[in-house]
Short mmCIF file of C-alpha atoms in Angstrom, two decimals:
data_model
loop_
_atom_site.label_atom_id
_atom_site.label_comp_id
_atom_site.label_asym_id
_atom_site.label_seq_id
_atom_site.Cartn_x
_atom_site.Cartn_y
_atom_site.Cartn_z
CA UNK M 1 142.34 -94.20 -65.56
CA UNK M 2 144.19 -91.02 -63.97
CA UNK M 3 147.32 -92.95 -63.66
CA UNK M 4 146.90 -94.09 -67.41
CA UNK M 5 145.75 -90.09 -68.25
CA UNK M 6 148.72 -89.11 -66.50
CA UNK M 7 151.59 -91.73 -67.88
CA UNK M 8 150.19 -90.61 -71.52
CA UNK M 9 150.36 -86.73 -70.14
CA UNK M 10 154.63 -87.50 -69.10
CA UNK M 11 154.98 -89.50 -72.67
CA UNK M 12 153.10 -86.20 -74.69
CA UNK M 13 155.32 -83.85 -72.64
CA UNK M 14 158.94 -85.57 -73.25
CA UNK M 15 157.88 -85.61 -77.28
CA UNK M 16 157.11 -81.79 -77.41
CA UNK M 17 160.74 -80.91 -76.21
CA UNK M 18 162.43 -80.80 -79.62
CA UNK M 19 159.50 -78.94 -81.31
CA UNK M 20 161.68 -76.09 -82.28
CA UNK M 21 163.92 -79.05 -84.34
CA UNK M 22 163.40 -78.81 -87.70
CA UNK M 23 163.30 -82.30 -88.25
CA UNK M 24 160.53 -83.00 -85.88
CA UNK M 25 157.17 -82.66 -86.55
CA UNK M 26 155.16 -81.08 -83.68
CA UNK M 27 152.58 -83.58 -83.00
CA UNK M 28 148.80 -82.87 -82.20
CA UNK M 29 147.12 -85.33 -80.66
CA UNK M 30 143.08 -84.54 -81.84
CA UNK M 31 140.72 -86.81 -79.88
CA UNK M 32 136.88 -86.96 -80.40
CA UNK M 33 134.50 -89.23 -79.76
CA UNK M 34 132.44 -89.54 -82.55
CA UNK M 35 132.28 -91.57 -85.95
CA UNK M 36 134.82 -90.11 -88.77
CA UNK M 37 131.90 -89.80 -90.69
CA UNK M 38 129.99 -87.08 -88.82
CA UNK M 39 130.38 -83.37 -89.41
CA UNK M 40 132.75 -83.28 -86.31
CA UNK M 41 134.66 -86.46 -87.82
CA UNK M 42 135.12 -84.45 -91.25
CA UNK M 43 135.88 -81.26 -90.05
CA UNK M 44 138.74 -82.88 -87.67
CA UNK M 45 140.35 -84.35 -91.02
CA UNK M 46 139.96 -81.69 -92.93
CA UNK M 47 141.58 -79.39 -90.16
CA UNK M 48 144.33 -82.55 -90.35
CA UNK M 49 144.75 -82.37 -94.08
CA UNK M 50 144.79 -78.13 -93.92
CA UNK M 51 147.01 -78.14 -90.82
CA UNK M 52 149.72 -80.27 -92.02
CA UNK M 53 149.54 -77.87 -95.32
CA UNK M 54 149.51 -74.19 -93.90
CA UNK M 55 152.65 -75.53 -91.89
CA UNK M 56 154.41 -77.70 -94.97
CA UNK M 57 154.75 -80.69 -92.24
CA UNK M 58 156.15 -78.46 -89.02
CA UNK M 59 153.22 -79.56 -87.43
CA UNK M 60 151.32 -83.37 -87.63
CA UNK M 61 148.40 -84.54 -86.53
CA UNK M 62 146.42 -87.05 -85.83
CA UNK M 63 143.08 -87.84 -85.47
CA UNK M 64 141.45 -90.50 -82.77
CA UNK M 65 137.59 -90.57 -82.97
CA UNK M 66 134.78 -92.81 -82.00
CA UNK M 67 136.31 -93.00 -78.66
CA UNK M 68 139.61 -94.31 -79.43
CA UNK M 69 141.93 -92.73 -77.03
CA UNK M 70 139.47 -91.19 -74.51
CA UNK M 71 136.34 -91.57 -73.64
CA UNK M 72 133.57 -88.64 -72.91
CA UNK M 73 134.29 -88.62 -69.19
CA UNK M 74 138.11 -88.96 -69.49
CA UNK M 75 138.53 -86.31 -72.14
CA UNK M 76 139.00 -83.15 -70.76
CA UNK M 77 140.90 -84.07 -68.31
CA UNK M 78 143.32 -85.64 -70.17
CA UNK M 79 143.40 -82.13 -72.52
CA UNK M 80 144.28 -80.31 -69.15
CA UNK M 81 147.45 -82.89 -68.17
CA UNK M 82 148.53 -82.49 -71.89
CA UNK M 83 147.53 -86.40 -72.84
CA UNK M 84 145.89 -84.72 -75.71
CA UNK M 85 146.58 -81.56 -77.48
CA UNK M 86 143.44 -80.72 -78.92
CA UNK M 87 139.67 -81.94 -78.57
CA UNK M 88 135.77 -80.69 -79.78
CA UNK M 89 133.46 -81.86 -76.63
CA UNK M 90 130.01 -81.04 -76.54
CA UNK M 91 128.49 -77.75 -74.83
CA UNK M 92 127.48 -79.74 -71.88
CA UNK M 93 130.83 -81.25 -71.03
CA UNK M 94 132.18 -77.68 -69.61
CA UNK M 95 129.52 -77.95 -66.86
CA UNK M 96 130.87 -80.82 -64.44
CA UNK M 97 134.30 -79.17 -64.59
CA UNK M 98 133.20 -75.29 -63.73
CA UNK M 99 132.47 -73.51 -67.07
CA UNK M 100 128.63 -74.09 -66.41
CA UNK M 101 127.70 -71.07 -68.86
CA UNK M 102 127.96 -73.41 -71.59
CA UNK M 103 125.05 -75.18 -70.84
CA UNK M 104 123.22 -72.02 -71.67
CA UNK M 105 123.60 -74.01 -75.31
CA UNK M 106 121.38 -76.89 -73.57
CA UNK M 107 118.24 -74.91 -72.64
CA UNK M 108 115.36 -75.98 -74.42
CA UNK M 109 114.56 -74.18 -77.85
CA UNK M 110 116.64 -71.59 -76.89
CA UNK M 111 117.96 -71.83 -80.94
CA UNK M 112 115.31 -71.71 -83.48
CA UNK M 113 117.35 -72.23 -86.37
CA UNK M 114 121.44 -72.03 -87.37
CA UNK M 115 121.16 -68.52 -88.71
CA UNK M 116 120.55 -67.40 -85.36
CA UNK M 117 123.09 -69.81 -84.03
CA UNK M 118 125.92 -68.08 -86.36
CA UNK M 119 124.70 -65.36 -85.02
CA UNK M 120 125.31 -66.13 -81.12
CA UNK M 121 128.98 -67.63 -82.10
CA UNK M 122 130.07 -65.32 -84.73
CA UNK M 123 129.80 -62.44 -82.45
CA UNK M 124 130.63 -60.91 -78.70
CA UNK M 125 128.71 -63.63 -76.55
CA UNK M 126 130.23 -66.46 -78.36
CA UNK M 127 134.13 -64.77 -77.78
CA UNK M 128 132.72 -64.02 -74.27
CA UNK M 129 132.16 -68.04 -73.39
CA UNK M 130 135.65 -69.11 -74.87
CA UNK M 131 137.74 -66.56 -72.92
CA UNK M 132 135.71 -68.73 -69.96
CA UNK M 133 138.26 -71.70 -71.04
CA UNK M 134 141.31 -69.66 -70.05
CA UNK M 135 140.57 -70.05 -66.62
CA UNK M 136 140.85 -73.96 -67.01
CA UNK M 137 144.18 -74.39 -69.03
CA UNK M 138 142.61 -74.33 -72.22
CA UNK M 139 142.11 -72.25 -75.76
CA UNK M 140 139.13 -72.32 -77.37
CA UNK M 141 139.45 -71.76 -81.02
CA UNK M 142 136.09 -72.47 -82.80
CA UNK M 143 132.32 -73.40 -82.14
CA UNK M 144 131.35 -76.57 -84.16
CA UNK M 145 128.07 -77.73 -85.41
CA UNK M 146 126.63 -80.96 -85.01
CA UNK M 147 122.76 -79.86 -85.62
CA UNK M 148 119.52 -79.86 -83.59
CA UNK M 149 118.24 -83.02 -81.61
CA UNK M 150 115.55 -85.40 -81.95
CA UNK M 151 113.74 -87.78 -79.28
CA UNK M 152 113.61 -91.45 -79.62
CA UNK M 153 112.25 -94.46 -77.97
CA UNK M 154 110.42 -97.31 -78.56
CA UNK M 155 107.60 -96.00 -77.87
CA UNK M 156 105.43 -93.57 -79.60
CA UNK M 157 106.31 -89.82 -78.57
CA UNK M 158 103.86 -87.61 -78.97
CA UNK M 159 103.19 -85.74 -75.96
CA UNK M 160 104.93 -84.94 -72.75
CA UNK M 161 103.08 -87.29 -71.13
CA UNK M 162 104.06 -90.08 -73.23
CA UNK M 163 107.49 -89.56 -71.54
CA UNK M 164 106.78 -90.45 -68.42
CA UNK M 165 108.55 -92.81 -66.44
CA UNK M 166 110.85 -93.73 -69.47
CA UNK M 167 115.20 -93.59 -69.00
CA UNK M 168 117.01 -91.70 -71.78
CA UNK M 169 120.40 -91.39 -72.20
CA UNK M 170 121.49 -87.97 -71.54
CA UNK M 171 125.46 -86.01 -71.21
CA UNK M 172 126.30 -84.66 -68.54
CA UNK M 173 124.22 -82.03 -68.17
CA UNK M 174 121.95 -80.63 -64.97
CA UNK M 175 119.83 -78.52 -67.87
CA UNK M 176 119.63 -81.72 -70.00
CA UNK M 177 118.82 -83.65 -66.43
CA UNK M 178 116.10 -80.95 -65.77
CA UNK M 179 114.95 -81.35 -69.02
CA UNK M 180 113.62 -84.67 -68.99
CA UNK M 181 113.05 -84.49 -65.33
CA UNK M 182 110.28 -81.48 -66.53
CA UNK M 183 108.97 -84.19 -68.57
CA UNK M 184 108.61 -86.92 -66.08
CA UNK M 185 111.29 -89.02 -67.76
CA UNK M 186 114.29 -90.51 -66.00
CA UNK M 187 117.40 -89.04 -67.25
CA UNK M 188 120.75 -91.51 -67.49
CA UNK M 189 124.52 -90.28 -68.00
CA UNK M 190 126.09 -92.59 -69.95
CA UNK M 191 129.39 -92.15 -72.52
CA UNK M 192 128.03 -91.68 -75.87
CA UNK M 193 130.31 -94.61 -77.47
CA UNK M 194 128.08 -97.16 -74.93
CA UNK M 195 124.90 -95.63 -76.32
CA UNK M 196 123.67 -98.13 -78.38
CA UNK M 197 124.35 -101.30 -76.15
CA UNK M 198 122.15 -99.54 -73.68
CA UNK M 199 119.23 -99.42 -75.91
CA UNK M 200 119.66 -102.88 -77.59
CA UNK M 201 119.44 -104.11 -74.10
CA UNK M 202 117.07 -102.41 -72.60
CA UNK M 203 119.03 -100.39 -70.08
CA UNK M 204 118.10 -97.08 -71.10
CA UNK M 205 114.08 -96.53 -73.00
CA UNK M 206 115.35 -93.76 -75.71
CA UNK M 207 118.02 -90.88 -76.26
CA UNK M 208 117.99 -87.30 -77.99
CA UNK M 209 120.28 -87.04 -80.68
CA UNK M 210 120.86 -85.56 -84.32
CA UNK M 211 120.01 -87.45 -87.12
CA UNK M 212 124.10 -87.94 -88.18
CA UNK M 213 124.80 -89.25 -84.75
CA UNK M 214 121.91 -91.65 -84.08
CA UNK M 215 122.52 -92.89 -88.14
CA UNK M 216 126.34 -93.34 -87.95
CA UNK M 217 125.85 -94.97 -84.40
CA UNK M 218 123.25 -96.71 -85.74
CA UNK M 219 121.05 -96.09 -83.08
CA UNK M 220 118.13 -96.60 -85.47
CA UNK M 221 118.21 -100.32 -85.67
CA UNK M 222 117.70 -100.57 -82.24
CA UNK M 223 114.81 -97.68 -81.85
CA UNK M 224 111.31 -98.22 -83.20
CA UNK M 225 110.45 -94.26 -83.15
CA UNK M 226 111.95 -90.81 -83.54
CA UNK M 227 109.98 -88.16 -83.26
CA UNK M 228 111.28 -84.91 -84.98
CA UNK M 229 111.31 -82.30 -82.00
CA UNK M 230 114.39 -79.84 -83.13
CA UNK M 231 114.26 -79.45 -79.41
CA UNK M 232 117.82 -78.93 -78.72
CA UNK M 233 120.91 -78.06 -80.06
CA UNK M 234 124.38 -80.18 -80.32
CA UNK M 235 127.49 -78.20 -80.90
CA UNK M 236 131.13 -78.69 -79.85
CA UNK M 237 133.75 -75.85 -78.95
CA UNK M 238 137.36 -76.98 -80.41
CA UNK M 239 139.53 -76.92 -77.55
CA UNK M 240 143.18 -76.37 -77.49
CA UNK M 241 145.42 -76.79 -74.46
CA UNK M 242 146.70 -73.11 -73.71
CA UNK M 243 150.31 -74.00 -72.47
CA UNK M 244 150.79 -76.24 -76.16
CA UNK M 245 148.90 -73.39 -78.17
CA UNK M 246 150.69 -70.35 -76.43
CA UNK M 247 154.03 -72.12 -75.94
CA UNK M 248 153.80 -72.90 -80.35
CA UNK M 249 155.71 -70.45 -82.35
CA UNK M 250 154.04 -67.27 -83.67
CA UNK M 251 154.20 -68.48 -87.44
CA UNK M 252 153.04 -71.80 -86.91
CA UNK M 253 150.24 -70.88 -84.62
CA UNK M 254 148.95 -68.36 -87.05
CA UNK M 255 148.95 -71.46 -89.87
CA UNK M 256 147.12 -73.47 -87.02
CA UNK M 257 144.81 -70.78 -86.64
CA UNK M 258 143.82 -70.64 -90.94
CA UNK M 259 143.45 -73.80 -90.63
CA UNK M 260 140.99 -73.95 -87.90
CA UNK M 261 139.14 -71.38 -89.61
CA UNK M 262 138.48 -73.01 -93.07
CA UNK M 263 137.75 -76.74 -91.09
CA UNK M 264 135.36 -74.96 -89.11
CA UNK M 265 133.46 -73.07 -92.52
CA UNK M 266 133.97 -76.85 -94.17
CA UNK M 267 132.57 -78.53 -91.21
CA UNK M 268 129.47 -76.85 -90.84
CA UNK M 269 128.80 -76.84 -94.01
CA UNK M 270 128.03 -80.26 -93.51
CA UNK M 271 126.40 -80.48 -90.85
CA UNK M 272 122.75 -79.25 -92.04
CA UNK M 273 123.85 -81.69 -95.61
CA UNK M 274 124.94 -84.35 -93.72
CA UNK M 275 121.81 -84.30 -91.19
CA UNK M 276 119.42 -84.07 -93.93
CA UNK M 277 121.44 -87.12 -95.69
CA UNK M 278 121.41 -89.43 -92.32
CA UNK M 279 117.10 -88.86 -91.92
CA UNK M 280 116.70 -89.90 -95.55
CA UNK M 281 118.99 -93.20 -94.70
CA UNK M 282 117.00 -93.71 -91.73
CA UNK M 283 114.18 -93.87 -93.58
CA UNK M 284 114.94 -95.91 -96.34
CA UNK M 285 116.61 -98.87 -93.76
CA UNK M 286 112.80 -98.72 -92.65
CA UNK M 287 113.50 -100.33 -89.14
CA UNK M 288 112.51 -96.69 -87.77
CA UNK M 289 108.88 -95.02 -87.95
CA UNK M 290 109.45 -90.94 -88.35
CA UNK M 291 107.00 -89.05 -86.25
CA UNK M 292 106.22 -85.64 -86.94
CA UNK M 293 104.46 -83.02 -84.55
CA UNK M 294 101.28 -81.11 -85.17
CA UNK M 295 101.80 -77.33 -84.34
CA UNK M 296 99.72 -78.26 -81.07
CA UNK M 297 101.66 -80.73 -79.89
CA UNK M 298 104.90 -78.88 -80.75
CA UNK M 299 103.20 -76.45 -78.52
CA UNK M 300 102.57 -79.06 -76.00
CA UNK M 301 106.22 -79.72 -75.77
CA UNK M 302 107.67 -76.10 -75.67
CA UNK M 303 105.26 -75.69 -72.60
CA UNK M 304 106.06 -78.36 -70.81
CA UNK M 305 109.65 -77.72 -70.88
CA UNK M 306 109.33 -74.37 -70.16
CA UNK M 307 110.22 -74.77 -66.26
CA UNK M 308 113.57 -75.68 -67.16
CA UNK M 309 114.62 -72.00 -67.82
CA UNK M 310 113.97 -70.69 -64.54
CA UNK M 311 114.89 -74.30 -62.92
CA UNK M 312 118.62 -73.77 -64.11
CA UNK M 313 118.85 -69.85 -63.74
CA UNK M 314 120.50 -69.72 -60.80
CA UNK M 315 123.33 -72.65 -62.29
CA UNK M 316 123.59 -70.97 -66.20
CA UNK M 317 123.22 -67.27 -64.60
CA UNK M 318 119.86 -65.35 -65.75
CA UNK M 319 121.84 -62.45 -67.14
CA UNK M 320 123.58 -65.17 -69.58
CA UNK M 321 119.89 -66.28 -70.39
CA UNK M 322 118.78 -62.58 -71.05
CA UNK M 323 121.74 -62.00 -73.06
CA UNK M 324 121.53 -64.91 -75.27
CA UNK M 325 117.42 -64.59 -75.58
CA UNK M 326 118.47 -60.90 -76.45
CA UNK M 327 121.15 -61.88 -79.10
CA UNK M 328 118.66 -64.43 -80.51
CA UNK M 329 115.66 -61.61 -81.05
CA UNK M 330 113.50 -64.90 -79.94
CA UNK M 331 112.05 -66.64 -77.63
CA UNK M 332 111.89 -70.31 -77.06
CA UNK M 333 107.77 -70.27 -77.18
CA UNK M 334 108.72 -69.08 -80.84
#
């Protein structure tokens, strides 16, 4: 897959040398791997449609998603050998490659709610994390929302112990491994695009997910219960690769930039409608039974993940934690 990564990487590189022709667009190659019809999938058109505006066609791109062009393991590198110009991975995918800080994103209830989310991004700690990407040959330009997770299985969950001994489907994550692990589960990390295979078949027991992903997946046909835990957050950080973004003329960059903004206040927009839309499909196509927690077993839960903050602190960094527990004004037992 390198050698593919690599040959697509020489390809990008010889059709970014006439960018500065006025008769050739300047191509950006946006690859995600989720449905079109997610919040990510609409804000990456709209930032299409806006993009290709701002710039009256200097700059065009297009859009890959549900795993077209790369997969989750194969994305970032191919940003970083310029296969791709521009991507939105997950939180958890800058862990395996040495931005671990990210996965602060992954602890437990660390977010009660997208206000205080906003607030995290909008501000100092969020601008702190994407300087991080420098380091790594990449730009980040904007924090994404997908929305907050739920558990499912075919099983009933109710309680930590009902977790026990079951494989779900996790990214790769060490907090979202410790996670499950805290719950006796059996954590699996496995491409999102092969999700659903591996619970028609039996390979994994259940997943985490937001409502948007595990309804446009359709992950609900082939799960009997989802239990709504708000556990966890999903977001994405839209990456750009810094030698394409910096080497990009000043006007043009600046367009880019617009653009990224109003996707971004489009995009999650959605993402609370579009959740909110996806649970009431679920429901109605009936093949899925909707658990919700009493506040004593939502209790139950927070507890017994609790061990996960001080199992990860040395990976994350505790002063990160403090910070972002101290930005939040919360704490994940509330």
């Amino acid at each position: 897959m390198r050698r593919l990564i690599l040959a697509a990487a020489s390809i990008a590189a010889l059709t970014l040398i006439g960018p500065a022709s006025a008769q050739t667009p300047i191509v950006i190659k946006f690859s995600h791997v989720v449905a079109a019809d997610t919040p990510k999938g609409k804000a990456a058109d709209k930032f299409k449609e806006l993009a290709e505006k701002y710039t009256n066609g200097k700059v065009k791109v297009e859009v890959y998603p549900n795993s077209t062009l790369y997969k989750d393991k194969e994305e970032l590198e191919a940003l970083q050998l310029g296969a791709v110009q521009m991507l939105a991975p997950s939180n958890s995918k800058f862990g395996p490659i040495g931005i671990r800080e990210f996965e602060v994103f992954d602890l437990p209830y660390i977010l009660p709610d997208l206000k205080t989310l906003r607030k995290v991004t909008d501000g100092p700690l969020g601008a702190k994390l994407l300087k991080l990407l420098d380091s790594k040959g990449m730009t980040g330009l904007a924090y994404w929302d997908n929305g907050f997770k739920q558990m499912s299985a075919n099983k009933k969950l109710l309680s930590p112990a009902d977790y026990k001994g079951l494989k779900f489907r996790i990214q790769s994550s060490k907090v979202l491994e410790a996670q499950f692990r805290a719950l006796g589960a059996i954590p699996q990390v496995m491409a999102f695009s092969e999700v659903y295979q591996a619970l028609q078949t039996g390979v994994v027991d259940g997943q985490e997910n937001t409502w948007s992903n595990i309804y446009t997946q359709k992950m609900h046909e082939v799960q009997k219960y989802a239990t709504v835990t708000n556990h966890g957050y999903i977001g994405y950080v839209v990456v750009v690769n810094k030698k394409f973004w910096d080497g990009l003329p000043g006007d043009v960059r600046d367009q880019l930039a617009k653009a990224m903004k109003e996707a971004t206040e489009y995009g999650n927009n959605q993402s609370a409608k579009e959740n909110d839309d996806a649970l009431d499909a679920i429901k109605k196509a009936g093949k899925t039974e909707i658990i919700s927690l009493s506040p004593e077993q939502d209790e139950a839960m927070r507890k017994a993940m609790m061990p996960v903050y001080k199992d990860v602190a040395s990976r994350v960094g505790q002063p990160l934690i403090d910070e972002f527990l101290k930005e939040t004004g919360r704490g994940p037992m509330n």
